[in-house]
Coordinates of C-alpha atoms in Angstrom, one line a residue:
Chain A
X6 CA 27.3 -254.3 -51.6
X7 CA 27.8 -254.9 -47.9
X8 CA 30.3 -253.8 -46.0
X9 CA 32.9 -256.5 -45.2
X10 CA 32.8 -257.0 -49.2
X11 CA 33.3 -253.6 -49.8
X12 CA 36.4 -253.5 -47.8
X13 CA 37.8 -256.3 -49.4
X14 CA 38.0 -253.8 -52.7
X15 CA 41.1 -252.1 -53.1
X16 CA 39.5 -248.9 -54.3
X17 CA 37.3 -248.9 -51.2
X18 CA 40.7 -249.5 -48.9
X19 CA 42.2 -246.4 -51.0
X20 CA 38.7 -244.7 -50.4
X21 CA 38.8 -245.3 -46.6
X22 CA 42.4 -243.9 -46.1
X23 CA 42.6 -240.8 -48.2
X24 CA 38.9 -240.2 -46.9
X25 CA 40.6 -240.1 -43.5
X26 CA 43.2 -238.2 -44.7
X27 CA 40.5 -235.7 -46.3
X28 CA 39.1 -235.5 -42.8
X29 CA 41.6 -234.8 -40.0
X30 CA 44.0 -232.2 -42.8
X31 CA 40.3 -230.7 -43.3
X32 CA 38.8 -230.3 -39.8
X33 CA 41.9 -229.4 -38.8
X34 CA 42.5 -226.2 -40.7
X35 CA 38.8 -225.8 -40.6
X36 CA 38.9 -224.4 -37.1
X37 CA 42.1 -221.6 -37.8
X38 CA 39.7 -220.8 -41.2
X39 CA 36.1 -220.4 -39.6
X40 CA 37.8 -218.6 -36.5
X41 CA 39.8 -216.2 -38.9
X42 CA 36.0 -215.4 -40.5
X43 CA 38.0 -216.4 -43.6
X44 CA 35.8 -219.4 -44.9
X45 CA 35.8 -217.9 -48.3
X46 CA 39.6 -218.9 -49.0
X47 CA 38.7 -222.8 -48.7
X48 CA 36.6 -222.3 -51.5
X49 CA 38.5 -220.2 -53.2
X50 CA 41.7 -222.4 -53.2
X51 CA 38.9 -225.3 -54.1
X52 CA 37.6 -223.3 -57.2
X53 CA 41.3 -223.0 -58.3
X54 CA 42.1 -226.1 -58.4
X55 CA 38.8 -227.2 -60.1
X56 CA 40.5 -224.9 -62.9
X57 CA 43.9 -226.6 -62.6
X58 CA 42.0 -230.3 -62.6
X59 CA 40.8 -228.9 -66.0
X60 CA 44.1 -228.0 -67.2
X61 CA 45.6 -231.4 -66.4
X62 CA 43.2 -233.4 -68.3
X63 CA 42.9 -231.0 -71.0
X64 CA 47.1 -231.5 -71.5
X65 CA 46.4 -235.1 -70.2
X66 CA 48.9 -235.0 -68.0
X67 CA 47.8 -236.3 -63.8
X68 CA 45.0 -233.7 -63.1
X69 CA 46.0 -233.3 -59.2
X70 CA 49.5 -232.2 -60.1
X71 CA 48.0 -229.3 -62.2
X72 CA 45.6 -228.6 -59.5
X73 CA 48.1 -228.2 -56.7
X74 CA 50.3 -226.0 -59.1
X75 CA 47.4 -223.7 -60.0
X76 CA 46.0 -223.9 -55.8
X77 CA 49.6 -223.1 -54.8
X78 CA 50.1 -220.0 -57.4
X79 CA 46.3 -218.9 -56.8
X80 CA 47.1 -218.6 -53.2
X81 CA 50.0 -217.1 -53.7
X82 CA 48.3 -214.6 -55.9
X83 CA 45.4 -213.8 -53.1
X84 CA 48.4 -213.6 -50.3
X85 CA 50.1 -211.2 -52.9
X86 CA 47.2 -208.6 -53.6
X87 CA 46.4 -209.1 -49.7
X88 CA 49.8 -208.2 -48.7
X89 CA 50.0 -205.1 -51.3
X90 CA 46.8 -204.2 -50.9
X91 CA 45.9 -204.0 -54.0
X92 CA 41.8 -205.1 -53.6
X93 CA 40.3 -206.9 -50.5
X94 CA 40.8 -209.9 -49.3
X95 CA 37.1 -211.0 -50.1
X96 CA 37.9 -209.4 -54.0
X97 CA 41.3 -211.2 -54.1
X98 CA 39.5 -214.6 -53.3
X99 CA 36.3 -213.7 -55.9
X100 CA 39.1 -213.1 -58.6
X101 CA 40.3 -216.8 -58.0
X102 CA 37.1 -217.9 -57.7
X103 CA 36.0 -216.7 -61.2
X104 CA 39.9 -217.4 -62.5
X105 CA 39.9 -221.0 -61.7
X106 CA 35.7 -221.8 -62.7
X107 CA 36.6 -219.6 -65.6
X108 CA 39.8 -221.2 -66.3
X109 CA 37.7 -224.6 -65.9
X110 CA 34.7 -224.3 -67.9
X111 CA 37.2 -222.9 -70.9
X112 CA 39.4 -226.1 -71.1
X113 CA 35.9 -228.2 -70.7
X114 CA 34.8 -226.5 -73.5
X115 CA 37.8 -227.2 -75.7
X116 CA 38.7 -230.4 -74.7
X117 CA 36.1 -232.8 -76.4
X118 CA 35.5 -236.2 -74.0
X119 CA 36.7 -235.2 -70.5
X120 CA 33.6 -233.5 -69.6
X121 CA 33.0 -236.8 -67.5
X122 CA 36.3 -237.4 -65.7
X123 CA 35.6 -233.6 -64.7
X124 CA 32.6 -234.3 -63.2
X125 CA 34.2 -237.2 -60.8
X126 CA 36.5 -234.5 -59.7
X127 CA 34.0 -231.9 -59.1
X128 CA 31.7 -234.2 -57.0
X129 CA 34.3 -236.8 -55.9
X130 CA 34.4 -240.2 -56.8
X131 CA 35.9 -243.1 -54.8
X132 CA 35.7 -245.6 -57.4
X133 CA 38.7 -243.7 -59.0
X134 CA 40.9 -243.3 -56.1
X135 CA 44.4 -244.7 -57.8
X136 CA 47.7 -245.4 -55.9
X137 CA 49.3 -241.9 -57.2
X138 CA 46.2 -240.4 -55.8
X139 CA 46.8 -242.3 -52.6
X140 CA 50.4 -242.0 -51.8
X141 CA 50.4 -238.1 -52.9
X142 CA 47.1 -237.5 -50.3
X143 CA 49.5 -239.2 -47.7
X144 CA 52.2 -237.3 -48.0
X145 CA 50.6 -234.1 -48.3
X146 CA 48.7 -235.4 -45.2
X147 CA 51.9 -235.4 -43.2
X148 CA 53.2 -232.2 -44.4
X149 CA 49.9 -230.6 -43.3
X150 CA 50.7 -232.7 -40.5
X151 CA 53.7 -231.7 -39.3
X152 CA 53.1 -228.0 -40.0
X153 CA 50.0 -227.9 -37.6
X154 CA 51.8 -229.7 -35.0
X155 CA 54.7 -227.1 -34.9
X156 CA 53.1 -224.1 -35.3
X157 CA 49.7 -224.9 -33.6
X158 CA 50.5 -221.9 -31.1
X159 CA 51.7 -219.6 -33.4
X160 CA 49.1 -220.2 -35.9
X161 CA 46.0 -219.9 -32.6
X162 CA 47.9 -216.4 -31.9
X163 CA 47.8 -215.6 -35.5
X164 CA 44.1 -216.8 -35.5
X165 CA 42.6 -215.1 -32.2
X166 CA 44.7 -211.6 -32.4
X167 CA 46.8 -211.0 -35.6
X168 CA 48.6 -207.5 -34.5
X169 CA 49.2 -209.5 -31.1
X170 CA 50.8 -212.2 -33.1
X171 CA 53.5 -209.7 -35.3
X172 CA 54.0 -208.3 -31.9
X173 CA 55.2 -211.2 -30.3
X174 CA 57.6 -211.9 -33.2
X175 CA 55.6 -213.9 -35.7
X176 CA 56.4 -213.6 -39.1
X177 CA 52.6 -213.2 -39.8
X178 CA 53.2 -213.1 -43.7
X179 CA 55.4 -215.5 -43.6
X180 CA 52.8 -218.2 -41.7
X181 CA 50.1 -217.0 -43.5
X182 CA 51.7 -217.6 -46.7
X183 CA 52.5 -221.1 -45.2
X184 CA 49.2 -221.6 -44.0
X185 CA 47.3 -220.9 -47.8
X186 CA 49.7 -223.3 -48.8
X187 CA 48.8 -226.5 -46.6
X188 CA 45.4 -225.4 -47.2
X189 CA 46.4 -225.7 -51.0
X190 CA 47.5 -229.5 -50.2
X191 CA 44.9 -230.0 -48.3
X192 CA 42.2 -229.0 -51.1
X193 CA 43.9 -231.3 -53.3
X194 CA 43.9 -234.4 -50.9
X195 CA 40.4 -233.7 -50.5
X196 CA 39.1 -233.8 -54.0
X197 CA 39.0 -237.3 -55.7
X198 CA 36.6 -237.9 -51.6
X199 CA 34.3 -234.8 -51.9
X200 CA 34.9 -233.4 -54.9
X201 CA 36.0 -229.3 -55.3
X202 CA 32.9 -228.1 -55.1
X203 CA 32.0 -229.4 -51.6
X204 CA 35.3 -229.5 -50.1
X205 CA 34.6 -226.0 -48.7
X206 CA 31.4 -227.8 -46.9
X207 CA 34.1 -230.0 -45.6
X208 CA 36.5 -227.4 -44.1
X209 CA 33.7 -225.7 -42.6
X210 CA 30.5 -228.2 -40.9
X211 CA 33.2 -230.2 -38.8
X212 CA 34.6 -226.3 -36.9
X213 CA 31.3 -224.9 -36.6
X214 CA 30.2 -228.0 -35.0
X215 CA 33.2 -228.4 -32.3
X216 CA 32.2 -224.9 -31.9
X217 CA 28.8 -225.4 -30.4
X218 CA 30.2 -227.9 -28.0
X219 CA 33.9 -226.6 -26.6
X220 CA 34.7 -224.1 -24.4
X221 CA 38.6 -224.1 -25.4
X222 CA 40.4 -224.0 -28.6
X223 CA 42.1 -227.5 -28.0
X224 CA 38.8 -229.1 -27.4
X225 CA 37.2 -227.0 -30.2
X226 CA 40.0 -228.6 -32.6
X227 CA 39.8 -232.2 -31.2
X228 CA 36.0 -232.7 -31.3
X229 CA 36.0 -230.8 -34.9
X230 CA 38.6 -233.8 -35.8
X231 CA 36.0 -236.9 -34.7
X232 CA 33.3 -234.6 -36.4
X233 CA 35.0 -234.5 -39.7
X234 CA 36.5 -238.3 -39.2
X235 CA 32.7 -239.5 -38.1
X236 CA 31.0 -237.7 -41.3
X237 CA 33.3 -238.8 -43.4
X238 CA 33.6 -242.5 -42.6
X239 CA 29.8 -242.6 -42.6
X240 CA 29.5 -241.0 -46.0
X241 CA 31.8 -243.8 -47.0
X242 CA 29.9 -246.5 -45.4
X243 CA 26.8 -245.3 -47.1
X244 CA 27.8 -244.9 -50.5
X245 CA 29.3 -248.5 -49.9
X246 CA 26.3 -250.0 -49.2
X247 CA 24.3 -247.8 -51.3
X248 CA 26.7 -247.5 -54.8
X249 CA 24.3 -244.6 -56.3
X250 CA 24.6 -242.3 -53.5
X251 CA 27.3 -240.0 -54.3
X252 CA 30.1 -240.1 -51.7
X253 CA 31.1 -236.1 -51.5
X254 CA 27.2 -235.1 -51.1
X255 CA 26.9 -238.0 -48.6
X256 CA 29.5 -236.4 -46.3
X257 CA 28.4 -233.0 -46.2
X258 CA 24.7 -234.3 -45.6
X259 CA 25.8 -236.4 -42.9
X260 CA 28.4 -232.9 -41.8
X261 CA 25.1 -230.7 -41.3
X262 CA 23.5 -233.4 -39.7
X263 CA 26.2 -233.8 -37.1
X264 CA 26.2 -229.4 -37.1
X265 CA 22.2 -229.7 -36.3
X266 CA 23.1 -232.3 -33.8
X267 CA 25.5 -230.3 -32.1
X268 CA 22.9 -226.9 -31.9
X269 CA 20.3 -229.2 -30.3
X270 CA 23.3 -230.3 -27.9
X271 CA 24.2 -226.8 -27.0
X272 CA 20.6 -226.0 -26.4
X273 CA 20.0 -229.0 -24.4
X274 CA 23.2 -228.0 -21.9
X275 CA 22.2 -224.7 -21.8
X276 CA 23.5 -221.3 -23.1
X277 CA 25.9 -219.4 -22.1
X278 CA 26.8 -219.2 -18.5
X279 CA 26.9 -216.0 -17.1
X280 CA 30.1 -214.1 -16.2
X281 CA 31.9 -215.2 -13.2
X282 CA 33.0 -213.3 -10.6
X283 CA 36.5 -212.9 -9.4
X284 CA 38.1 -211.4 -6.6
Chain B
X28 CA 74.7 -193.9 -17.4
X29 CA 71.0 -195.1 -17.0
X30 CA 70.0 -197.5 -19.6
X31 CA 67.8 -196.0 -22.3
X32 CA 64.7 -198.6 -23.0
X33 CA 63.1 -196.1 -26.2
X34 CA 65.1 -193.7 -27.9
X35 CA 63.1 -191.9 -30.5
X36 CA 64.4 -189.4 -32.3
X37 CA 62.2 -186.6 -34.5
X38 CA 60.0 -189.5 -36.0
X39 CA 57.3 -188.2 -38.7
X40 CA 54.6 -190.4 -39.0
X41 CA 51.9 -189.7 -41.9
X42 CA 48.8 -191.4 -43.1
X43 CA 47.8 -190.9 -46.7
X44 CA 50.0 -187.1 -46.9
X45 CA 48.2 -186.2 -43.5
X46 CA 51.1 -185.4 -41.0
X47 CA 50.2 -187.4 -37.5
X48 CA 53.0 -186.9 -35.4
X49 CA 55.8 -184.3 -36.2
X50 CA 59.6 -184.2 -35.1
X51 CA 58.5 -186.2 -31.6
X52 CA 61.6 -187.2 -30.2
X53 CA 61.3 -189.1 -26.3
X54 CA 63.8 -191.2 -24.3
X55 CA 62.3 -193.5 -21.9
X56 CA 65.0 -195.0 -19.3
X57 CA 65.1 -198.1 -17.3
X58 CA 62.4 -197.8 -14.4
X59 CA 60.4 -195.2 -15.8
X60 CA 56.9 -194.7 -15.9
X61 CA 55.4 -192.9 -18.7
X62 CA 52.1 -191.9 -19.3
X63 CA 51.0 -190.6 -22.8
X64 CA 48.1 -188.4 -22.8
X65 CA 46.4 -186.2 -25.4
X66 CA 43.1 -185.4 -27.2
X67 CA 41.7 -188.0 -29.2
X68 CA 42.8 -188.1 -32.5
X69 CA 46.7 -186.7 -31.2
X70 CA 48.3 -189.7 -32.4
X71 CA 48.7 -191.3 -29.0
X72 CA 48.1 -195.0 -30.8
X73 CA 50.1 -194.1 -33.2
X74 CA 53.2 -193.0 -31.2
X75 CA 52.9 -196.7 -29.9
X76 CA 52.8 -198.2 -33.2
X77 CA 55.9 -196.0 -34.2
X78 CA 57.7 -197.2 -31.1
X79 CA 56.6 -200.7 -32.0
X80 CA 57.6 -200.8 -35.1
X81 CA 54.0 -200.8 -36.4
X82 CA 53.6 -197.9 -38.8
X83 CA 56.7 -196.7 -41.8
X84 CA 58.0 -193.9 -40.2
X85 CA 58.3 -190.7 -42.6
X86 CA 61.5 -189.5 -40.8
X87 CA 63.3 -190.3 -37.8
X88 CA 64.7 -193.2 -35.9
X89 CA 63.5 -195.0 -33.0
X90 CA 65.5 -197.6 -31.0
X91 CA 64.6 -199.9 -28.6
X92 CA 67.0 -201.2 -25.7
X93 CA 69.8 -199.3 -27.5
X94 CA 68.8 -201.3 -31.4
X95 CA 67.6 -200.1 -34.2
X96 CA 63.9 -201.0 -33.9
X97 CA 64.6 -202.0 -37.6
X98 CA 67.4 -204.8 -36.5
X99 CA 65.6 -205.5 -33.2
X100 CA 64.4 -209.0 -32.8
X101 CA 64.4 -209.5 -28.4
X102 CA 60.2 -209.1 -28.8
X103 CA 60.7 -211.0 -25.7
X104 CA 61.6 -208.4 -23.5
X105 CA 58.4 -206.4 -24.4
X106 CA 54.8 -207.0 -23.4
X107 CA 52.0 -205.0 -25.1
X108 CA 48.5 -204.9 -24.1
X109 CA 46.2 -203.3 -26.9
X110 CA 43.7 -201.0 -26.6
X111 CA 40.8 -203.0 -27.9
X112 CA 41.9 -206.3 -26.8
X113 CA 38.8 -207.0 -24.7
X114 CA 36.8 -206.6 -27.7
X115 CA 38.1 -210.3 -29.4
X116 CA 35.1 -212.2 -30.9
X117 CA 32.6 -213.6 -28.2
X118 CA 32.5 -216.7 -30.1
X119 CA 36.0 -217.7 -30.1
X120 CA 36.6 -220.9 -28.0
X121 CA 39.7 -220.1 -25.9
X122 CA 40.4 -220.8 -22.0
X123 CA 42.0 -217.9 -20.3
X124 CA 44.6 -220.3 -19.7
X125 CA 44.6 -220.7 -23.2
X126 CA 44.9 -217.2 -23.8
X127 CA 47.7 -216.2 -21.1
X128 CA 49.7 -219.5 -22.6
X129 CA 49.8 -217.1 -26.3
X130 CA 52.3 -214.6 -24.1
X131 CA 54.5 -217.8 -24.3
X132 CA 54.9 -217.1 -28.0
X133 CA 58.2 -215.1 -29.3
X134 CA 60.3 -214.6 -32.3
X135 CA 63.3 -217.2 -30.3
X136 CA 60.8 -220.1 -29.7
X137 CA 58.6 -220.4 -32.7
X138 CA 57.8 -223.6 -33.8
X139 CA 58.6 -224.9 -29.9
X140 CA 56.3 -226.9 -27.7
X141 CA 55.3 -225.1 -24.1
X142 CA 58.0 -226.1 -21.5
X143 CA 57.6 -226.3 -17.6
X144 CA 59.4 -223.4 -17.2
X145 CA 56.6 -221.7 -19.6
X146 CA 53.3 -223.3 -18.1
X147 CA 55.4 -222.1 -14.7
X148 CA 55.4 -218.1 -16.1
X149 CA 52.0 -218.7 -17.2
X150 CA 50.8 -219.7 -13.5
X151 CA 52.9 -216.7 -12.1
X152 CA 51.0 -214.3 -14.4
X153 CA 48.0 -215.4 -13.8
X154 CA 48.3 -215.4 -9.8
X155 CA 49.7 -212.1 -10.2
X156 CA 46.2 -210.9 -11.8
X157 CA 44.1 -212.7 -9.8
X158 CA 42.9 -215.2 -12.6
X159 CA 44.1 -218.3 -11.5
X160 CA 41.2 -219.9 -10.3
X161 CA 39.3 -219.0 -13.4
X162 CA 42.0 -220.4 -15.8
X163 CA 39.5 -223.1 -17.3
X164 CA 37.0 -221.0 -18.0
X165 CA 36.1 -220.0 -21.4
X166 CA 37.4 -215.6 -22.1
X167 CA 34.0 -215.1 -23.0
X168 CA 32.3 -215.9 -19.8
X169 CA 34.1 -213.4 -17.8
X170 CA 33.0 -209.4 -17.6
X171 CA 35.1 -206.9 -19.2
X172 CA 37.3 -206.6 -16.1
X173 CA 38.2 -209.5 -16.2
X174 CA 39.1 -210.1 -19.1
X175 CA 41.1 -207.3 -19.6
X176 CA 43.3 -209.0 -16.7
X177 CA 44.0 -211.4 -19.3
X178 CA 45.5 -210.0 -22.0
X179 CA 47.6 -208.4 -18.8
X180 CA 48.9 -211.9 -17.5
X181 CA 49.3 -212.4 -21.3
X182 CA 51.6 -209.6 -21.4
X183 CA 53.4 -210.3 -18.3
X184 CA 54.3 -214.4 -19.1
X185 CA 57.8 -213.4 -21.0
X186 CA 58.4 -210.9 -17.8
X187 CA 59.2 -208.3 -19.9
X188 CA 61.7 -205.2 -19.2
X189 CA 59.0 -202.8 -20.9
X190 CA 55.3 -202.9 -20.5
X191 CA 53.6 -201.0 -23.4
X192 CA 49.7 -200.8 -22.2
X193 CA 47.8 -199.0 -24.7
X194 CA 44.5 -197.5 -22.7
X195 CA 44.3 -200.5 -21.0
X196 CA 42.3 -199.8 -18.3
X197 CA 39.8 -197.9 -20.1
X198 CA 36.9 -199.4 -19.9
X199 CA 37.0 -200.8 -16.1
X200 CA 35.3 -199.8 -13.1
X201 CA 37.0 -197.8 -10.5
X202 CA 37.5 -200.8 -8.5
X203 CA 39.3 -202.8 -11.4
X204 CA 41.1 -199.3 -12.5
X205 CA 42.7 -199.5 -8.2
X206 CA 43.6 -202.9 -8.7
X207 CA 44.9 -202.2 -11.8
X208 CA 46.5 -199.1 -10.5
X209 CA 48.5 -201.1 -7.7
X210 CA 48.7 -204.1 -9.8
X211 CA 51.2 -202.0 -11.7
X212 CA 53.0 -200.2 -8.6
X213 CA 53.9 -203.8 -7.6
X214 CA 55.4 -204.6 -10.7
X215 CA 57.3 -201.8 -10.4
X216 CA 58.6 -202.9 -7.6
X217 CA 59.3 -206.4 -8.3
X218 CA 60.9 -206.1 -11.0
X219 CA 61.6 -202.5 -12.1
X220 CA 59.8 -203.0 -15.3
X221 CA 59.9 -200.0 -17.3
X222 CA 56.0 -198.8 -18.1
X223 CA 54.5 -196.7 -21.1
X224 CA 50.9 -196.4 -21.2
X225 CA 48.9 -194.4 -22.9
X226 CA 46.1 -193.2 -21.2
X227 CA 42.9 -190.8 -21.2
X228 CA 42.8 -190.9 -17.2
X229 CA 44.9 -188.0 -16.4
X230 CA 44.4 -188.6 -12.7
X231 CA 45.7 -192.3 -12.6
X232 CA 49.0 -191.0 -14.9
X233 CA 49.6 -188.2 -12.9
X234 CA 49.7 -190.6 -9.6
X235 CA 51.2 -193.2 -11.1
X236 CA 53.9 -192.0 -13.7
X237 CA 57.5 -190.4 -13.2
X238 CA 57.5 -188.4 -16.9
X239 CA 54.4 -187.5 -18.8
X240 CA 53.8 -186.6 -22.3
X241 CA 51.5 -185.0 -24.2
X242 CA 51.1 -185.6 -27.6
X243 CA 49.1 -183.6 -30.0
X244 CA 50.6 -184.4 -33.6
X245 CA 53.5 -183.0 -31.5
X246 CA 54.9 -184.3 -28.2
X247 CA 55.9 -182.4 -25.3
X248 CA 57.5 -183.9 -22.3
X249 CA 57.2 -183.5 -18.4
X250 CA 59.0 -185.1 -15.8
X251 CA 56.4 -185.5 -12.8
X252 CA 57.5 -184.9 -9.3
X253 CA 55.6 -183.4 -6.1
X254 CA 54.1 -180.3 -7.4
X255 CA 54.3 -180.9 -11.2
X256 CA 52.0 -178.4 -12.8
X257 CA 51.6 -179.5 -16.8
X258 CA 48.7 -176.8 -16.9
X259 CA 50.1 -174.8 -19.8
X260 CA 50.8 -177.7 -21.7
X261 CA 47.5 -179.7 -21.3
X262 CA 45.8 -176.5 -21.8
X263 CA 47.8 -176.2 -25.1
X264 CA 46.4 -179.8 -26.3
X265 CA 42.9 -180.0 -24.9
X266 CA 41.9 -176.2 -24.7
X267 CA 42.1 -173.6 -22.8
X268 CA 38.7 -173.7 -21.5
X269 CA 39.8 -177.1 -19.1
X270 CA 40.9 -176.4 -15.4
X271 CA 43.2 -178.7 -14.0
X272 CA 43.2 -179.4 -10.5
X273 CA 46.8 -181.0 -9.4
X274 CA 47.5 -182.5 -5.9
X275 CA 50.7 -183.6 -4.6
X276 CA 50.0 -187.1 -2.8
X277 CA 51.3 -190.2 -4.6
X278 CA 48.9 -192.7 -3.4
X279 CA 45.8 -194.3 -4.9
X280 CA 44.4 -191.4 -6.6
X281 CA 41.0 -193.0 -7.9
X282 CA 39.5 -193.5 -5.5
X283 CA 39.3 -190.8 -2.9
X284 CA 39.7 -191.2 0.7

């Protein structure tokens, strides 16, 4: 298929816009999670809702509604033994991890015939992008949105000192509660594009590679946001043209590529200057 | 009657059974200067954290600009500079304007964009410290020094009544410590902001501070005037072995003329 045809297909016009929706929500909160050494929670959230995709088609009720119930009650659960400290965060995450592939591989095992629909949902799958799936990415897409937006300060003073932050008058628990819940949202937007195995890949490849490049947090964010947007549309474009090449392992090829890239950029301008003097 | 800025009244702060502080009651008034000093380990940190609001207190109340620290919500009015703020991660991509712009940030404006009249305190702050002409530069490229200049202009955006500086100038040359040193004697006398550091320099408190206290799981205060002689009670936290030599000059005590 070439391009211009594939665009003419409704599932590839759904494809296109929840894939950018997938993109900016994840590169986005990719940069607050990498900086925040907390890259485990992304695929945490995304192993959860692998568990509650698993419920909904098991109960056959809309799999992405069950997988932003169980997300959003997962993350609740990890902010909860966090905030009690009942285990570490790392263990709180693990137990969600096992909870939601455990959860997941139970409900495949018992529900005879969905063992394939599970797999498009692990993976991604454009060709099954429907309008539900569309209008609920969007409007998670503008929550997410909307949040960032308002709170981008609060949220970098959260990120860079978090005793600074609750100093300063930050309900810390309050935006990091928040915070685990867009990511929630934005973990199910990104599912049906890369699938919930790889979504992690895509919360993390576009940050680490606005890293290399950007000396401030702004630029950091904004470069991470063509990264992700540029992987993305390419991994689209590519299983377009190519229909056997799956479209979530497409983008997160095409993310480390654009990492590598951005190394060999860094190298090329140089390392790190050294400290400046000032009177 | 002078306006009391921390009031803390026989607070008992303990970690996991193990008594830190015991029955330490302070009042710091409008103006003042004091400097917390005591052996490592004394609970200096942790008096902070008590007057911030950061650690359950045991017993005791403290209040801060005459509220109950448990009610108080005016974060604006205080600036805080922690002790290992320096040490952030060297990969984190931040401008120092970046950084001083966080100060911005209270309780009464979350969720607000930066006004003028905010990227205005941030440019005052960071004139004040001298890193103006460095604000585009990523934190990371600039020596410890600097950096810890920073987190100061961070601290002074809201222009707060009460600057909490937790062993902030540990760390710095002696020529960073003098600037330091009159950076704060300026503010001072700007804007009368009230000052609590804590501080292992005994020389640069005993200079630059009006009251003094030593903590040592208890606290015992000192007003400091012209020949101040806290011997017994330094002895009592550091050992009786130390000799401490006091002069009465209030200038620049670091560096010797």
């Amino acid at each position: 298929m070439d391009l211009i045809t594939a665009f003419g297909y409704t599932f590839f016009q759904r494809a296109f816009i929840g894939g950018l929706c997938a993109a900016v929500l994840c590169s986005l909160l990719g940069v607050f999670i990498v900086l925040r050494r907390s890259a485990l929670i992304g695929e945490g959230v995304a192993h959860l809702s692998f568990g509650g995709i698993a419920l909904g088609l098991f109960l056959s009720i809309y799999p992405l509604d069950t997988a932003l119930i169980i997300s959003l009650l997962g993350t609740l659960g990890i902010s909860y033994m966090q905030r009690k400290r009942i285990v570490y965060s790392e263990m709180a995450i693990g137990i969600m991890i096992s909870f939601g592939l455990g959860l997941g591989a139970v409900l495949a095992s018992l529900g005879n015939g969905f063992n394939v629909d599970l797999f498009d949902y692990l993976f991604g799958s454009i060709l099954t992008i429907s309008a539900d799936d569309l209008s609920l990415s969007v409007a998670l897409s503008l929550v997410v949105i909307v949040f960032i937006l308002l709170f981008f300060k609060e949220l970098m003073h959260l990120t860079f000192d978090e005793q600074g932050a609750r100093l300063s008058g930050v309900p810390v628990f309050i935006l990091d509660l928040a915070f685990n819940i867009v990511l929630a949202f934005t973990v199910v937007v990104s599912i049906k594009i890369v699938g919930s195995l790889l979504v992690s890949a895509l919360l993390i490849l576009p940050a680490s590679s606005a890293m290399q490049l950007s000396k401030s947090f702004r630029g950091t964010v904004a470069i991470s946001l063509v990264v992700g947007i540029i992987a993305v549309v390419l991994g689209l474009v590519a299983s377009a043209l190519y229909e056997r090449l799956a479209t979530g392992g497409a983008i997160v090829l095409i993310s480390i590529g654009l990492f590598l890239l951005c190394v060999l950029l860094k190298k090329i301008m140089g390392s790190e200057p050294r400290p400046v003097t000032i009177s | 009657m002078e306006e009391k800025v921390i009031e803390a009244k026989d607070i008992v702060v303990k970690y996991d059974g193990i008594t830190v502080l015991d029955g330490v009651s302070l009042d710091v008034l409008k103006g003042d200067f004091l400097g917390i000093v005591g052996p490592n380990g004394g609970g200096k940190t942790t008096l902070l954290n008590a007057l911030l609001g950061n650690v359950k207190l045991s017993h005791g109340e403290v209040r801060l600009f005459g509220t109950d620290l448990n009610k108080f919500k005016e974060h604006h009015r205080i600036g805080y500079v922690a002790q290992h703020a320096i040490q952030f991660d060297p990969l984190f991509p931040a401008t120092v304007e970046e950084i001083v712009r966080l100060g911005c940030i209270s309780r009464n404006n979350l969720g607000r964009w930066i006004t003028a009249a905010d990227k205005e305190a941030v440019k005052e702050a960071m004139d004040a410290v001298g890193i103006y002409e460095v604000r585009r530069r990523k934190i990371s490229e600039l020596s410890g020094g600097q950096k810890q200049r920073i987190f100061i202009a961070k601290a002074l955006v809201k222009r707060p009544e009460l600057l909490i500086l937790d062993e902030a100038a540990s760390g710095l040359d002696v020529s960073i410590q003098d600037r330091f040193v009159n950076l704060l004697r300026q503010l001072r006398e700007k804007t009368g902001v009230t000052i609590v550091t804590v501080s292992h320099d005994l020389s640069s408190v005993m200079c630059q501070a009006n009251k003094l206290a030593i903590v040592n799981r208890k606290l015992e205060m000192t007003e400091i005037t012209p020949g101040t002689d806290p011997t017994k009670s330094l002895r009592d936290a550091y050992g009786e072995h130390f000799t401490f030599v006091f002069h009465n000059h209030r200038d620049n005590c670091i560096i010797p003329r």
